[in-house]
Amino acid sequence: MNDINEIQTIIILIIIIILIKHIELEELLIASYSIEQEEEDFNILPLNLLYSQHNKEINELKKLNKLISNYWFNEICLNMQAFEFKRHFRLTRSTFEWLCCEIIPLLRRNSNEPEVNRITNGFKITRNFPNVIGAINGSHIPIKAPHLFPVDYFNRKGFYSIVLQAVVDHKKKFLDICVGWPGSMHDSRILINSNLYNKFNNQVTTHLNNKYILGDGGYPNLSWLIVPYKDIGRGLTQEQTYFNRKHSQTRIKVEQAFGLLKGRW
Ligand SMILES: *[C@@H]1O[C@H](CO)[C@@H](O)[C@H](O)[C@H]1NC(C)=O
Ligand SMILES: *[C@@H]1O[C@H](CO)[C@@H](O)[C@H](O)[C@H]1NC(C)=O
């Protein structure tokens, strides 16, 4: 089981590295693809995109990102010398390929019901917190200042980053990620723009049947996402304080998962 966690951690990391490489690759692509100025600006996600109501723009952006990913993977990554590959990814190409083969069956999700029960039971047993299907948080992945929209990427901790939003289970296994939004973007905004939100909000929530994801105070309290009680000056009741303590002890799994992910590399 631990092996599975480690493998999943590695694949997430590879995704992150690929994303970071996008940004480094910006110039190269402009030269070889002769992207129009207008399109080039979509290369990096600007915050103001969020204020535009045009799905068309977002789709264009996704298309372009895919193009960049494919180009990077097929033209750059696959042509790397063995030593370059190892330097970038800290594992050899043959290990990488072996990992991919190992991972493929794990990425095929079987139907959700037993999985959901496994997780809620897990949280119940380890943390004595009922009906929890995951813990969510964001983590900042440092990047070099991008040429486009650098301000958007400057986070409140004082460095340039892209955000990794993740939901993990009681074993610190990543269940869902959303990566790529600029560092200055607020956690709740990232959530609202993620597939997770889309899926959970649009789904008939009876399917979830009073099961929740736990998030910290940076997230909105929703029918499927529970945040701690806020002290708005009147103090908290004993029950609320107790609830918040249990909530935080349960949520810590996501912090530990980020720790493992980063520690490994
Ligand atoms: C969050 O929503 C739930 C209902 O889904 C409610 O019971 C709980 O009190 C709310 N928590 C806060 C902190 O508002
Ligand atoms: C969530 O992330 C925020 C900021 O990135 C951090 O301050 C907080 O401790 C994290 N909370 C948990 C429970 O992981």
XYZ file of C-alpha atoms and ligand atoms in Angstrom:
293
model
C 0.000 0.000 0.000
C 2.870 2.310 0.854
C 4.434 1.569 -2.490
C 1.277 2.688 -4.193
C 1.362 5.963 -2.286
C 4.940 6.521 -3.307
C 4.259 5.797 -6.924
C 1.351 8.191 -6.953
C 3.475 10.798 -5.298
C 6.013 10.394 -8.073
C 3.483 10.749 -10.858
C 2.116 13.925 -9.312
C 5.612 15.261 -9.159
C 6.213 14.474 -12.755
C 3.092 16.432 -13.612
C 4.383 19.353 -11.612
C 7.753 19.259 -13.272
C 6.095 19.190 -16.653
C 4.092 22.257 -15.726
C 7.139 24.099 -14.534
C 8.895 23.215 -17.748
C 6.054 24.813 -19.713
C 6.959 28.103 -18.325
C 10.657 27.720 -18.991
C 9.833 26.709 -22.478
C 7.898 29.762 -23.369
C 10.593 31.420 -25.462
C 11.565 28.333 -27.343
C 8.019 27.753 -28.369
C 7.478 31.242 -29.581
C 10.411 30.795 -31.909
C 9.437 27.404 -33.271
C 5.692 27.744 -33.414
C 5.459 31.370 -34.458
C 2.535 31.890 -32.159
C 0.755 35.159 -32.743
C 1.287 37.794 -30.117
C -2.280 37.504 -28.975
C -2.053 33.772 -28.526
C 1.296 33.944 -26.898
C -0.328 35.759 -24.025
C -2.391 32.697 -23.330
C 0.758 30.788 -22.749
C 0.631 31.605 -19.103
C -2.556 31.858 -17.173
C -3.362 35.473 -16.365
C -5.600 36.132 -13.408
C -7.841 38.429 -15.410
C -8.989 35.390 -17.337
C -11.089 34.584 -14.335
C -13.039 37.734 -14.707
C -13.889 37.001 -18.271
C -17.096 35.100 -18.686
C -16.051 33.631 -21.983
C -15.760 29.900 -21.930
C -14.352 30.215 -25.397
C -11.221 31.891 -24.059
C -10.770 29.225 -21.458
C -11.131 26.510 -24.071
C -8.603 28.224 -26.297
C -6.242 28.355 -23.397
C -6.691 24.693 -22.621
C -6.050 23.872 -26.263
C -2.881 25.882 -26.292
C -1.678 24.384 -23.048
C -2.220 20.968 -24.505
C -0.249 21.917 -27.569
C 2.607 23.115 -25.409
C 2.487 19.951 -23.314
C 2.551 17.724 -26.337
C 5.350 19.695 -27.921
C 7.370 19.630 -24.766
C 6.861 15.939 -24.215
C 7.291 14.731 -27.795
C 9.954 17.092 -29.063
C 11.965 17.971 -26.014
C 11.490 15.337 -23.393
C 11.719 12.312 -25.655
C 14.825 13.686 -27.331
C 16.714 14.389 -24.157
C 20.056 12.692 -23.669
C 20.065 10.130 -20.879
C 22.059 12.411 -18.583
C 19.735 15.360 -19.255
C 16.705 13.254 -18.521
C 18.195 12.127 -15.252
C 19.207 15.671 -14.335
C 15.680 17.014 -14.892
C 13.693 14.195 -13.354
C 16.180 12.573 -11.004
C 15.439 9.159 -12.358
C 16.535 7.339 -15.491
C 14.366 7.012 -18.543
C 14.035 3.258 -18.048
C 12.875 3.758 -14.452
C 10.411 6.356 -15.698
C 9.040 3.971 -18.291
C 8.829 1.176 -15.765
C 6.906 3.497 -13.424
C 4.472 4.459 -16.161
C 3.656 0.794 -16.751
C 3.164 0.233 -13.039
C 0.954 3.270 -12.688
C -1.430 2.717 -15.578
C -3.595 0.098 -13.822
C -3.686 2.238 -10.677
C -5.014 5.200 -12.592
C -7.995 3.237 -13.795
C -10.619 4.009 -11.288
C -13.102 1.360 -10.368
C -16.607 2.376 -9.411
C -16.666 4.732 -6.466
C -18.832 3.243 -3.737
C -16.429 0.814 -2.031
C -13.636 3.372 -2.433
C -15.680 6.052 -0.699
C -16.468 3.699 2.172
C -12.845 2.709 2.496
C -11.879 6.348 2.899
C -14.644 7.379 5.297
C -13.873 4.317 7.433
C -10.199 5.164 7.297
C -10.746 8.709 8.552
C -13.169 7.417 11.149
C -10.697 4.861 12.472
C -7.545 6.973 12.408
C -9.017 10.336 13.393
C -12.439 9.514 14.735
C -14.012 11.966 12.323
C -17.071 10.564 10.532
C -18.186 10.993 6.892
C -14.930 12.439 5.609
C -13.986 11.626 2.020
C -10.856 13.749 1.846
C -8.850 16.732 3.036
C -8.127 19.645 0.703
C -5.469 22.340 0.627
C -3.209 24.276 -1.697
C 0.563 24.246 -1.855
C 2.834 26.698 -3.642
C 5.324 25.260 -6.119
C 8.106 27.803 -6.636
C 8.880 28.911 -10.200
C 11.140 31.486 -11.833
C 9.360 34.779 -12.449
C 7.502 34.309 -15.746
C 7.820 36.956 -18.454
C 4.106 37.287 -18.778
C 1.975 38.404 -15.851
C 4.757 38.058 -13.282
C 2.697 39.922 -10.681
C -0.040 37.305 -10.880
C 2.465 34.660 -9.912
C 3.885 36.485 -6.912
C 2.260 34.881 -3.878
C 1.610 36.319 -0.449
C 4.490 34.316 0.977
C 6.832 36.418 -1.136
C 7.919 34.212 -4.030
C 6.736 33.262 -7.525
C 4.709 30.094 -7.694
C 2.004 28.054 -9.244
C -0.526 26.453 -6.963
C -1.144 22.772 -6.494
C -4.588 22.126 -5.035
C -4.944 18.596 -3.758
C -7.435 16.353 -2.018
C -5.924 13.429 -0.137
C -7.308 10.455 1.768
C -6.502 9.215 5.287
C -3.388 7.493 3.938
C -2.110 10.719 2.350
C -2.908 9.341 -1.072
C -3.703 12.000 -3.656
C -7.268 11.642 -4.888
C -7.618 14.788 -6.950
C -5.302 17.569 -8.062
C -5.685 20.875 -9.835
C -2.404 22.500 -10.732
C -1.344 25.558 -12.690
C -3.161 28.580 -11.331
C -0.958 31.574 -10.484
C 0.476 31.950 -6.984
C -1.409 35.121 -6.109
C -4.774 33.503 -6.630
C -6.813 32.839 -3.518
C -7.451 29.227 -2.493
C -11.208 29.611 -2.739
C -10.948 30.996 -6.282
C -8.789 28.119 -7.368
C -11.333 25.759 -5.923
C -14.192 27.401 -7.782
C -12.271 27.075 -11.039
C -11.302 23.462 -10.514
C -12.895 20.371 -12.003
C -13.480 19.113 -8.497
C -15.827 21.985 -7.773
C -17.559 21.589 -11.058
C -18.072 17.913 -10.517
C -19.243 18.134 -6.924
C -21.438 21.146 -7.386
C -23.173 19.864 -10.456
C -23.488 16.316 -9.314
C -26.694 15.325 -7.623
C -25.172 15.605 -4.183
C -27.430 12.891 -2.831
C -24.829 10.652 -4.408
C -22.407 11.825 -1.728
C -24.966 11.317 0.970
C -23.676 13.616 3.683
C -20.046 12.958 3.015
C -17.596 15.808 3.182
C -14.216 17.125 2.234
C -12.456 19.089 4.980
C -10.728 22.360 4.185
C -9.283 25.204 6.221
C -10.784 28.665 6.702
C -9.572 29.812 3.295
C -12.306 27.747 1.659
C -16.031 28.397 1.526
C -18.315 26.201 3.638
C -20.378 24.181 1.169
C -22.762 21.256 1.246
C -19.812 18.959 0.464
C -16.930 20.960 1.944
C -16.758 21.708 5.649
C -14.512 24.380 7.123
C -13.756 25.160 10.790
C -15.921 27.550 12.812
C -14.698 31.109 12.716
C -14.464 33.158 15.865
C -16.200 36.386 14.899
C -15.509 38.118 18.209
C -17.960 36.314 20.439
C -15.730 33.329 21.078
C -16.538 29.738 20.218
C -18.613 27.288 22.204
C -16.886 24.308 23.746
C -18.388 22.064 21.076
C -17.172 24.316 18.302
C -13.664 24.422 19.750
C -13.666 20.646 20.016
C -14.966 20.339 16.470
C -12.259 22.659 15.174
C -9.549 20.691 16.951
C -10.707 17.381 15.506
C -11.143 19.042 12.122
C -7.577 20.311 12.150
C -6.151 16.957 13.303
C -7.957 15.264 10.437
C -6.977 17.865 7.859
C -3.314 17.528 8.717
C -3.123 14.575 6.286
C -3.004 16.950 3.347
C -0.094 18.865 4.857
C 1.722 15.599 5.462
C 1.075 14.528 1.888
C 2.605 17.771 0.562
C 5.533 17.220 2.925
C 6.145 13.763 1.490
C 5.782 14.997 -2.054
C 8.312 17.775 -1.584
C 10.621 15.826 0.710
C 11.092 13.151 -1.879
C 12.640 15.586 -4.311
C -20.985 24.432 7.223
O -22.123 23.841 6.652
C -22.727 22.821 7.426
C -23.897 22.268 6.651
O -23.495 21.741 5.429
C -23.167 23.356 8.770
O -23.696 22.313 9.559
C -21.954 23.969 9.470
O -22.373 24.572 10.674
C -21.297 24.996 8.593
N -20.060 25.420 9.225
C -19.679 26.676 9.328
C -18.370 26.941 9.930
O -20.377 27.582 8.918
C -3.182 24.956 4.110
O -2.377 25.862 3.404
C -2.173 27.069 4.101
C -1.446 28.050 3.200
O -0.847 27.474 2.088
C -1.414 26.800 5.370
O -1.212 27.998 6.074
C -2.206 25.824 6.217
O -1.479 25.478 7.361
C -2.563 24.591 5.449
N -3.503 23.853 6.254
C -3.538 22.532 6.299
C -4.475 21.902 7.248
O -2.860 21.831 5.589
